[in-house]
Coordinates of C-alpha atoms in Angstrom, one line a residue:
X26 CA 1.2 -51.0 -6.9
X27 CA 3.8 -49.7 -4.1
X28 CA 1.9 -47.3 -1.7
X29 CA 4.1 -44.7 0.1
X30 CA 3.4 -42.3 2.6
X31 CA 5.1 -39.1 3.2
X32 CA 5.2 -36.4 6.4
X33 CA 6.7 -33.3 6.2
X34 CA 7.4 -31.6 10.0
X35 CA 7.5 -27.9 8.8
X36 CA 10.0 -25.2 9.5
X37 CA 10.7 -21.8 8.8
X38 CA 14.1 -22.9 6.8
X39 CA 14.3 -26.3 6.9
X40 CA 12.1 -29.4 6.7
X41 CA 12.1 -32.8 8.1
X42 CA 10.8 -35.2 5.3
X43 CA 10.2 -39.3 6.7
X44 CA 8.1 -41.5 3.8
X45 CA 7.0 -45.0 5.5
X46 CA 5.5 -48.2 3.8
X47 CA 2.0 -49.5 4.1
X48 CA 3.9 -51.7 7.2
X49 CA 4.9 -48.3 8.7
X50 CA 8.6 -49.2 8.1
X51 CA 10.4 -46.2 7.9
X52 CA 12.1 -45.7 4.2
X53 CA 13.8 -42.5 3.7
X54 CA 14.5 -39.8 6.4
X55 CA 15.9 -36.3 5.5
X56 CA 16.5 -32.6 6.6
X57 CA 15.4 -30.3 3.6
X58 CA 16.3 -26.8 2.7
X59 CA 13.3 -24.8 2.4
X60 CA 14.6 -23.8 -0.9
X61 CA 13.1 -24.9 -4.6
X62 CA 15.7 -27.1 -6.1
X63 CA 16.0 -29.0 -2.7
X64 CA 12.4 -29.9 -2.4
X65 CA 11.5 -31.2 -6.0
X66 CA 14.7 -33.2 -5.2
X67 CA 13.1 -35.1 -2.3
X68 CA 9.9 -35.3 -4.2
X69 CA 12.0 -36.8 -7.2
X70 CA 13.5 -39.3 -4.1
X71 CA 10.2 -40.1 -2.5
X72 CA 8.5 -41.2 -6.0
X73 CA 11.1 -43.1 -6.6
X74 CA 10.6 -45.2 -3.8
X75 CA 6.8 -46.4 -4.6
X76 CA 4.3 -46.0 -7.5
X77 CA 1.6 -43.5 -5.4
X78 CA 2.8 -41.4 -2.6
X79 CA 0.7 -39.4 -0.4
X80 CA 2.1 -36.4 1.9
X81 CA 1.1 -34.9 5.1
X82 CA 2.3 -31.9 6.4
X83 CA 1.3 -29.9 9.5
X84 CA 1.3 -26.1 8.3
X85 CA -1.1 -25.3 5.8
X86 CA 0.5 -21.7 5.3
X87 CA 3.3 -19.3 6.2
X88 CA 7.1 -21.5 5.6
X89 CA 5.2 -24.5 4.2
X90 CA 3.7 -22.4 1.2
X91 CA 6.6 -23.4 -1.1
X92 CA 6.6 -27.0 -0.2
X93 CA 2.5 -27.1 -0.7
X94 CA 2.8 -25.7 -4.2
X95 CA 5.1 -27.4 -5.3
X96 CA 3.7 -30.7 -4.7
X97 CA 0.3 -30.1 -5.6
X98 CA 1.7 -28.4 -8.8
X99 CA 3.2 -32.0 -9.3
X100 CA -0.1 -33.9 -8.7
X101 CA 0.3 -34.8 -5.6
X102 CA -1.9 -35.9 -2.8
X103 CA -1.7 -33.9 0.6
X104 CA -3.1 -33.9 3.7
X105 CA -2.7 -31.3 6.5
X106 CA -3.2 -32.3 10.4
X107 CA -2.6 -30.3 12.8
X108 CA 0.1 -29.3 15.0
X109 CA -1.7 -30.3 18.3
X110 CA -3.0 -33.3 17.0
X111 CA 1.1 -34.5 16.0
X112 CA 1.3 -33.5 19.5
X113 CA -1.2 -35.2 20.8
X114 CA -0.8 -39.0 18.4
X115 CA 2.9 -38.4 19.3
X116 CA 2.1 -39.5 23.0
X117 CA 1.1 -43.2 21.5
X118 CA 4.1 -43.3 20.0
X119 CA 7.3 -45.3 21.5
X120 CA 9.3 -42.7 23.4
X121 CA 8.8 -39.7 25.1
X122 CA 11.8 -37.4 23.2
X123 CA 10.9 -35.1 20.7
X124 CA 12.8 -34.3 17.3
X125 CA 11.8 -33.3 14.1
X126 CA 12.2 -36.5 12.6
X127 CA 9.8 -38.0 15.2
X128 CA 7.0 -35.5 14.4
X129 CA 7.6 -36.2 10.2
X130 CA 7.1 -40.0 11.3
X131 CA 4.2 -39.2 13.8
X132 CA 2.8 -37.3 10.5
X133 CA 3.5 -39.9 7.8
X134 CA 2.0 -42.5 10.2
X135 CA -1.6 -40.6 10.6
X136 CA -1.7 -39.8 6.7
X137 CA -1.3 -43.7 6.5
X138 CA -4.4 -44.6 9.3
X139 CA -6.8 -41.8 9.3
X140 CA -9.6 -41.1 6.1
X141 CA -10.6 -38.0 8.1
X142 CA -8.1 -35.3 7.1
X143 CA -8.3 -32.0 5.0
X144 CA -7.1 -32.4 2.0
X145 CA -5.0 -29.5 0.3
X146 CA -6.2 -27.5 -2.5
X147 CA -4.1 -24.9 -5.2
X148 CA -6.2 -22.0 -3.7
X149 CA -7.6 -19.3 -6.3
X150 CA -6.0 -16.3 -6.4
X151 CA -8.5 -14.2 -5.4
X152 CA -8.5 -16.1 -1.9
X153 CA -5.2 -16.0 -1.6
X154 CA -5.0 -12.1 -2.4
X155 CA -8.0 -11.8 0.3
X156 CA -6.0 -14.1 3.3
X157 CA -3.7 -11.2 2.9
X158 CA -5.7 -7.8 3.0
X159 CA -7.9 -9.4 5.8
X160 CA -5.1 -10.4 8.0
X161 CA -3.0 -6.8 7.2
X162 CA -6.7 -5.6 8.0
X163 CA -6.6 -7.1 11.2
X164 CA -3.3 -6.3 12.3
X165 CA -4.3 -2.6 11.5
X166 CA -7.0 -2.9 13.5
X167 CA -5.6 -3.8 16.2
X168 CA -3.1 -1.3 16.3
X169 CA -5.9 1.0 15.9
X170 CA -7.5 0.0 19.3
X171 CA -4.0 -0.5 21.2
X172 CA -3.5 3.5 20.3
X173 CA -6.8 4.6 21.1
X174 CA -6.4 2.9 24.5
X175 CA -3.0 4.7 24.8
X176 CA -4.6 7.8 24.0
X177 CA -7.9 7.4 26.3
X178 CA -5.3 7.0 29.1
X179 CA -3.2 9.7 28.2
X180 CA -5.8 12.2 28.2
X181 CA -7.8 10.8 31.3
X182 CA -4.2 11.4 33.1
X183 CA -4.1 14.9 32.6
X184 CA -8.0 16.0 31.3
X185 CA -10.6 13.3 32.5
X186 CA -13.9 15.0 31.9
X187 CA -13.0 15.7 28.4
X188 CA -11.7 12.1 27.7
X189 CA -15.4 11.0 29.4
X190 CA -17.3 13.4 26.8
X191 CA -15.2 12.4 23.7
X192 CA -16.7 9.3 21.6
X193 CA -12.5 8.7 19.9
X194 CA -13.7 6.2 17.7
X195 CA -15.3 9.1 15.5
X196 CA -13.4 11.4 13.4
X197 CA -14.3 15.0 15.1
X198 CA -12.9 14.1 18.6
X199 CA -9.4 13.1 16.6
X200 CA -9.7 16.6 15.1
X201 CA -10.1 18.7 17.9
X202 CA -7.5 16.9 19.8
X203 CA -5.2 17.5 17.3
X204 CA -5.4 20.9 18.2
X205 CA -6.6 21.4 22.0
X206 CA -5.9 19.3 24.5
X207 CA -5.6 21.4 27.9
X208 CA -8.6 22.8 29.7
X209 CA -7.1 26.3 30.0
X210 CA -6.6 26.1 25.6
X211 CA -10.6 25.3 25.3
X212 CA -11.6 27.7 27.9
X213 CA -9.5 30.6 26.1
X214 CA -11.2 29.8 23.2
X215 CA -14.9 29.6 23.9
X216 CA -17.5 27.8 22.2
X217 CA -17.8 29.8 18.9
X218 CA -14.4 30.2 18.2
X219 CA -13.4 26.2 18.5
X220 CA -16.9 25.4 16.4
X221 CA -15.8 27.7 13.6
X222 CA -12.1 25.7 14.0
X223 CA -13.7 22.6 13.7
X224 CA -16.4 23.8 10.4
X225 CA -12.7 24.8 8.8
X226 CA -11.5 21.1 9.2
X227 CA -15.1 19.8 7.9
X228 CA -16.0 18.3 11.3
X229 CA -19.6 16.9 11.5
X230 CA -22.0 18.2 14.4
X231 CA -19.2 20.9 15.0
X232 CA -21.8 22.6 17.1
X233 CA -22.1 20.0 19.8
X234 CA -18.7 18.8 19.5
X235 CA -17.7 22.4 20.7
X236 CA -20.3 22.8 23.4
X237 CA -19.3 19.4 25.2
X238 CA -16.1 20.1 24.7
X239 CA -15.6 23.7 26.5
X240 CA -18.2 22.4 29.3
X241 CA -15.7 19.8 30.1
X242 CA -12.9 22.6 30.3
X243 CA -15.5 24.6 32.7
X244 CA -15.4 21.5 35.1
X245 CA -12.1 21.8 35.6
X246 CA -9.6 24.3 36.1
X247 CA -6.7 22.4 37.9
X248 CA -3.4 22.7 36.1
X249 CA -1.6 18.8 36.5
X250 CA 1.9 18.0 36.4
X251 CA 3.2 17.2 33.1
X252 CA 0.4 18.7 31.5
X253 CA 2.6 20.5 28.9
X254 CA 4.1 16.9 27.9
X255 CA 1.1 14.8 28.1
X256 CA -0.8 17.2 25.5
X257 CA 2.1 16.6 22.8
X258 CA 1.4 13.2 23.4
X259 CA -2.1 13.2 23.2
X260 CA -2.0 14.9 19.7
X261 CA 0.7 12.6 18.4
X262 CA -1.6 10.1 19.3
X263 CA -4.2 11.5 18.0
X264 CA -2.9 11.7 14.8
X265 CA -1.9 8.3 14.6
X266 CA -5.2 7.4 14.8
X267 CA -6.6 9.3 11.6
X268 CA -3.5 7.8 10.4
X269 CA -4.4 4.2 10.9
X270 CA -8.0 5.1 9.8
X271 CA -7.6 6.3 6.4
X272 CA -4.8 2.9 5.9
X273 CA -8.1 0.8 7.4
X274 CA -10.7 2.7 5.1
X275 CA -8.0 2.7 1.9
X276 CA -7.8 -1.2 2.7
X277 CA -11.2 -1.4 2.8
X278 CA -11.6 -0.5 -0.8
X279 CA -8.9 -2.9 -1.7
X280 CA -10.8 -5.7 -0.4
X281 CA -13.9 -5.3 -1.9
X282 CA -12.5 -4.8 -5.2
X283 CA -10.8 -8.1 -5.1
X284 CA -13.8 -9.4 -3.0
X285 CA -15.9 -8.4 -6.4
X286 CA -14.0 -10.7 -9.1
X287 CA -15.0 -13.9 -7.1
X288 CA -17.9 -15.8 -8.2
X289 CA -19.3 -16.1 -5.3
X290 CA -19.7 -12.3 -4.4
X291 CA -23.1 -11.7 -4.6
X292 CA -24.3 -15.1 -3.0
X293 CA -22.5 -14.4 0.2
X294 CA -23.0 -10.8 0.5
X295 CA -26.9 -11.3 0.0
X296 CA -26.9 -13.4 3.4
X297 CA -28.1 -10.5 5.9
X298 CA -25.4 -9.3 8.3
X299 CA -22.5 -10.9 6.0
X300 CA -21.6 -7.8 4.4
X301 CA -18.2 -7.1 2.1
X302 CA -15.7 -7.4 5.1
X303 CA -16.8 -10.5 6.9
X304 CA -17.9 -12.0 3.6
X305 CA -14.4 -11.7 2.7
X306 CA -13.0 -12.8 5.8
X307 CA -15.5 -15.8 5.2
X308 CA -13.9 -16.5 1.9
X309 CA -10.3 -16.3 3.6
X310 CA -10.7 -18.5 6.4
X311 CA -13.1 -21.3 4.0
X312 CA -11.5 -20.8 0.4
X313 CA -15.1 -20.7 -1.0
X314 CA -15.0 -24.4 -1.7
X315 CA -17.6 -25.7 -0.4
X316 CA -16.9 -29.1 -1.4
X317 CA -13.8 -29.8 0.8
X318 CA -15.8 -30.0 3.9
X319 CA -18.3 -32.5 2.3
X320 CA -21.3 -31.4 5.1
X321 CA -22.8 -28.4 6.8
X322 CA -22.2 -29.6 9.8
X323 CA -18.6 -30.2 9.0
X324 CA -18.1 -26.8 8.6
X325 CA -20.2 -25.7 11.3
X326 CA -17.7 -27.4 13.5
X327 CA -14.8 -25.7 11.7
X328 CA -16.2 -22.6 12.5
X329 CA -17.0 -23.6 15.9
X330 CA -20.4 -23.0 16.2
X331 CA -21.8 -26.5 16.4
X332 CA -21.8 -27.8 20.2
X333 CA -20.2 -31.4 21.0
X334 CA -21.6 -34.2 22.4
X335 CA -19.9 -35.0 26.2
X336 CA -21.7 -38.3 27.1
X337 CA -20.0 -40.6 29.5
X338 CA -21.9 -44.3 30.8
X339 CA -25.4 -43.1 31.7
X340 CA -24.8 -39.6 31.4
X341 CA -26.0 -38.4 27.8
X342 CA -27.1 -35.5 25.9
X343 CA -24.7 -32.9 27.8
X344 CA -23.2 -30.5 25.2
X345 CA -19.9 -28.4 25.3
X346 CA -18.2 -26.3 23.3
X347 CA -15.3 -26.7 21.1
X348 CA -11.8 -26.3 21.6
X349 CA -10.1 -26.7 18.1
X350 CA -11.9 -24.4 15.8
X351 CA -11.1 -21.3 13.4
X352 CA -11.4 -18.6 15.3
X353 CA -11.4 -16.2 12.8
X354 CA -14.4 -17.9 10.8
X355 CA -16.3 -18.8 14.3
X356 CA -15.7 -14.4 14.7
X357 CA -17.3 -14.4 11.2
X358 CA -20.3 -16.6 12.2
X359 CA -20.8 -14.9 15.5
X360 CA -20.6 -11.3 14.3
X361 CA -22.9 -11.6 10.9
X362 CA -25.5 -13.6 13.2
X363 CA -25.4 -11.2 15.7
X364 CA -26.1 -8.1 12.9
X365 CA -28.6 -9.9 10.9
X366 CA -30.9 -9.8 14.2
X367 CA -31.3 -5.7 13.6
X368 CA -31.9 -6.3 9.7
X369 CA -33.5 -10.0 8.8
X370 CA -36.9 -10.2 10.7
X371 CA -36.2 -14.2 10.3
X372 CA -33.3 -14.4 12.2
X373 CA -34.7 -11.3 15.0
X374 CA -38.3 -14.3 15.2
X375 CA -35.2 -17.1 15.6
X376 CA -33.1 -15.1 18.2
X377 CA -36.1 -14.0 20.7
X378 CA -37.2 -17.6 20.5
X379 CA -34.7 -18.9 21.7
X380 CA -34.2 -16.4 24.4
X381 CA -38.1 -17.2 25.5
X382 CA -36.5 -21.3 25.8
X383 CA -34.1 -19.8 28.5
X384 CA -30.8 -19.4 26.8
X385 CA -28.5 -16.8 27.4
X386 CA -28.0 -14.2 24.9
X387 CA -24.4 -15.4 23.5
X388 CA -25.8 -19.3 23.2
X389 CA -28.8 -17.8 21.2
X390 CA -27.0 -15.9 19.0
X391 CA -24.7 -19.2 18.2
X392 CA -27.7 -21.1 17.9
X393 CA -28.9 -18.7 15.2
X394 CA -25.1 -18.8 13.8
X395 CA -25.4 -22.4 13.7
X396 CA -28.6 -22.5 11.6
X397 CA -27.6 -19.6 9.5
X398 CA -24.3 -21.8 8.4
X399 CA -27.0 -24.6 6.4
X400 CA -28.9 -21.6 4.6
X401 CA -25.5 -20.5 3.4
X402 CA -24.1 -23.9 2.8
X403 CA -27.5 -24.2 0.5
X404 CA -27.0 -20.8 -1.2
X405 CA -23.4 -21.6 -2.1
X406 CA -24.1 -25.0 -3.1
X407 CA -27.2 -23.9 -5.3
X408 CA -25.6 -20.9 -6.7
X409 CA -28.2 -18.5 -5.8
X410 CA -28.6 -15.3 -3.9
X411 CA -30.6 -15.4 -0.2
X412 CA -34.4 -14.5 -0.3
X413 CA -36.7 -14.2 2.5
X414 CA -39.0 -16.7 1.1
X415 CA -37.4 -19.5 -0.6
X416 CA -38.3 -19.8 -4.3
X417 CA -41.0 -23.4 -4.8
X418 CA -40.1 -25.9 -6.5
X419 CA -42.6 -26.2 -9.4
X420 CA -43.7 -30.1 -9.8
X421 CA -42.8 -31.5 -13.3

């Protein structure tokens, strides 16, 4: 049996396809449209060059998608590495130039040597439906916070009290700014007047929305330059908030809908702090198989929440933290551990013990992070939902 090994250096419209021997003698080197008929032709080319062929390819998304699925509809093995890890094996390589054909050989070679790589999976499509509302989530999101900045500096230019006294990411202050934004405009209006405006537009706490509002106007009755301007802006602004907030809350719904029809819904939303969002950016970042990371603590270091050893002669047990991680499941990790301390009395007992041992808030809250990946590891691999207590095992 002829083995063959295959690396793909990724691009947005083409591909650089190199397939090497088990003697890492280069057999076949080509530029690839990133088009369907052009790829199942070099797939067709490749297999004809061996019996088994294994790929590698260093995107696992984005312009590679067509090439993944293709092959892997075709039963093919495929590995992803990294970008920075080409980069970085490239360096052992003979020669220092760079070119797209280097990289696809640099990537065939590693398929060939390593046993440690991620191997690709067809993903669900519930996952893949959830990789896109998280991310358009989080590009709303932070579009969201670059306006609100905008509009917090905006209003402190030309009203600084009442941009102190407003709380922007709650609906009411969006409300009245949508209609006052001047000192004189609150002042003419008084108290009553503005909290009856505000009752018509079904603002909560009208009352004391009002009342800070038209003390902040009392505090100052200096007239700045481009006042007239600035307040256009600041209800433009203003309004492009609400805007973004009802697309966030709308794609909110959308998520957990789709969130619901996986199997795995009500396991990872038991876990206390994971809740619909994060559990779904959870299942985005991990693909809910469990399986493809073989260990706990394999994930734990994909999510970047397990420390690394840094020994060197007689210098051991110093611990640092990773570099090459997820970010977005390490956010996930961080953020669920960090609400569960308010809800799970288990996790608030872990937290403040480790707090007593000295560490710093942020390194207790991974170390919870870090113990909290196992329970949900366990959960997922067992099926069942989180209790407090875990169920006994009843001797046979």
């Amino acid at each position: 049996m002829t083995a063959i090994w295959a690396g793909i250096d990724a691009g947005k419209t083409h591909h650089h396809c190199v397939a090497i021997d088990e003697s890492g003698r280069r057999l076949l080197s080509r530029r690839v449209a990133n088009d369907e008929p052009d790829l199942i032709e070099l797939l067709a080319d490749v297999m004809d060059l061996g019996d088994e062929v294994t790929w590698g390819i260093d995107l696992a998304d984005g312009g590679a998608a067509l090439a993944i699925t293709i092959l892997l509809n075709h039963g093919q093995t495929m590995h992803y590495i990294s970008g920075r890890a080409v980069h970085r094996a490239s360096e052992s390589y003979r020669g220092e130039g760079k070119t797209d054909a280097k990289d696809a050989a640099v990537i065939a070679d590693q398929i060939r040597i390593r046993r440690d790589l991620h191997p690709l999976r067809i993903s669900d499509d519930t996952v893949t439906d959830l990789k896109i509302l998280t991310v358009r989530r989080m590009d709303l999101v932070a579009d969201r916070t670059r306006v609100i900045n905008r509009l917090r500096a905006q209003l402190n230019g030309i009203f600084p009290s009442l941009e102190r006294a407003l709380d922007l990411s709650n609906t009411g202050p969006l409300v009245l700014l949508t209609g006052y934004q001047t000192p004189a405009a609150l002042r003419r209006l008084g108290v009553r007047r503005l909290e009856a405006w505000l009752r018509n537009r079904k603002v909560n706490r009208a009352n004391r929305l009002a009342e800070a509002a038209v003390q902040a106007a009392e505090r100052q009755h200096t007239s700045l330059p481009g006042e007239t301007l600035a307040a256009q802006m600041v209800h433009t602004l203003a309004k492009e908030v609400m805007t973004l907030n009802e697309q966030v809350a709308e794609l909110d719904k959308r998520i957990e809908a789709r969130f619901r029809d996986h199997s795995s819904f009500d396991v990872i939303t038991s876990m206390p702090g994971l809740g619909v969002i994060l559990g779904a950016e959870f299942l985005a970042a991990t693909g809910g198989d469990m399986a493809a990371f073989g260990t706990p603590d394999r994930l734990a270091g994909f999510g970047g929440v397990a420390p690394l050893p840094r020994d060197s002669g007689k210098i051991s047990g110093n611990l640092k933290r990773p570099q090459r991680y997820n970010r977005r499941l390490q956010r996930v990790f961080y953020t669920s551990a960090f609400f569960s301390i308010r809800y799970c009395e288990d996790s608030r007992r872990f937290y403040e013990r480790k707090r007593a041992e000295g560490k710093r808030h942020t390194q207790a809250v991974l170390a919870l992070a870090r113990r909290r990946v196992n329970v949900l590891w366990a959960l997922l691999r067992d099926g069942r939902c989180y209790e407090p207590a875990p169920p006994i095992a009843l001797a046979t």
